[in-house]
């Protein structure tokens, strides 16, 4: 069973930055690590993904070059650097893994099951 440990959420003002971290317990068997977010009453949104094999990245349309996903192979950790945050970015951010899919194919899946899902870290952006 994949264990995902997230950290880095918090409260910031609009225009500020946060960096989220996700420690992945089974890096070698994971095809993709992604960040999703979910605000109260809204569907899950795919934020960004990174393939564990080659580091290829993909982003949701709303990211607009504000976020960067990266990985540290030495510590099996994936980061999400979020800049120019807007109040609309407020949500619970979850780290997730998938053993088969990655990229936009994964990010556009708003309802289907994933192979691993973290407890989430809350991001609140005030105007």
JSON list of C-alpha atoms in Angstrom, two decimals, residues 9 12 17-18 24 28 31 36 49 65 83 86 89 99 101 103 124:
[
{"chain": "A", "resi": 9, "resn": "UNK", "atom": "CA", "xyz": [0.05, 24.05, 3.27]},
{"chain": "A", "resi": 12, "resn": "UNK", "atom": "CA", "xyz": [-1.07, 33.36, 2.50]},
{"chain": "A", "resi": 17, "resn": "UNK", "atom": "CA", "xyz": [3.88, 31.60, -2.54]},
{"chain": "A", "resi": 18, "resn": "UNK", "atom": "CA", "xyz": [3.79, 28.20, -0.89]},
{"chain": "A", "resi": 24, "resn": "UNK", "atom": "CA", "xyz": [6.18, 8.77, -1.48]},
{"chain": "A", "resi": 28, "resn": "UNK", "atom": "CA", "xyz": [9.97, 2.38, -7.54]},
{"chain": "A", "resi": 31, "resn": "UNK", "atom": "CA", "xyz": [4.43, 5.47, -12.54]},
{"chain": "A", "resi": 36, "resn": "UNK", "atom": "CA", "xyz": [-4.98, 17.32, -7.07]},
{"chain": "A", "resi": 49, "resn": "UNK", "atom": "CA", "xyz": [1.81, 15.56, -12.47]},
{"chain": "A", "resi": 65, "resn": "UNK", "atom": "CA", "xyz": [2.86, 28.92, -15.46]},
{"chain": "A", "resi": 83, "resn": "UNK", "atom": "CA", "xyz": [3.59, 31.25, -6.93]},
{"chain": "A", "resi": 86, "resn": "UNK", "atom": "CA", "xyz": [-5.01, 33.68, -5.98]},
{"chain": "A", "resi": 89, "resn": "UNK", "atom": "CA", "xyz": [-6.47, 28.52, -5.43]},
{"chain": "A", "resi": 99, "resn": "UNK", "atom": "CA", "xyz": [0.55, 3.02, -11.53]},
{"chain": "A", "resi": 101, "resn": "UNK", "atom": "CA", "xyz": [-1.50, 6.91, -16.11]},
{"chain": "A", "resi": 103, "resn": "UNK", "atom": "CA", "xyz": [-0.06, 13.69, -17.70]},
{"chain": "A", "resi": 124, "resn": "UNK", "atom": "CA", "xyz": [-5.93, 29.25, 2.04]}
]
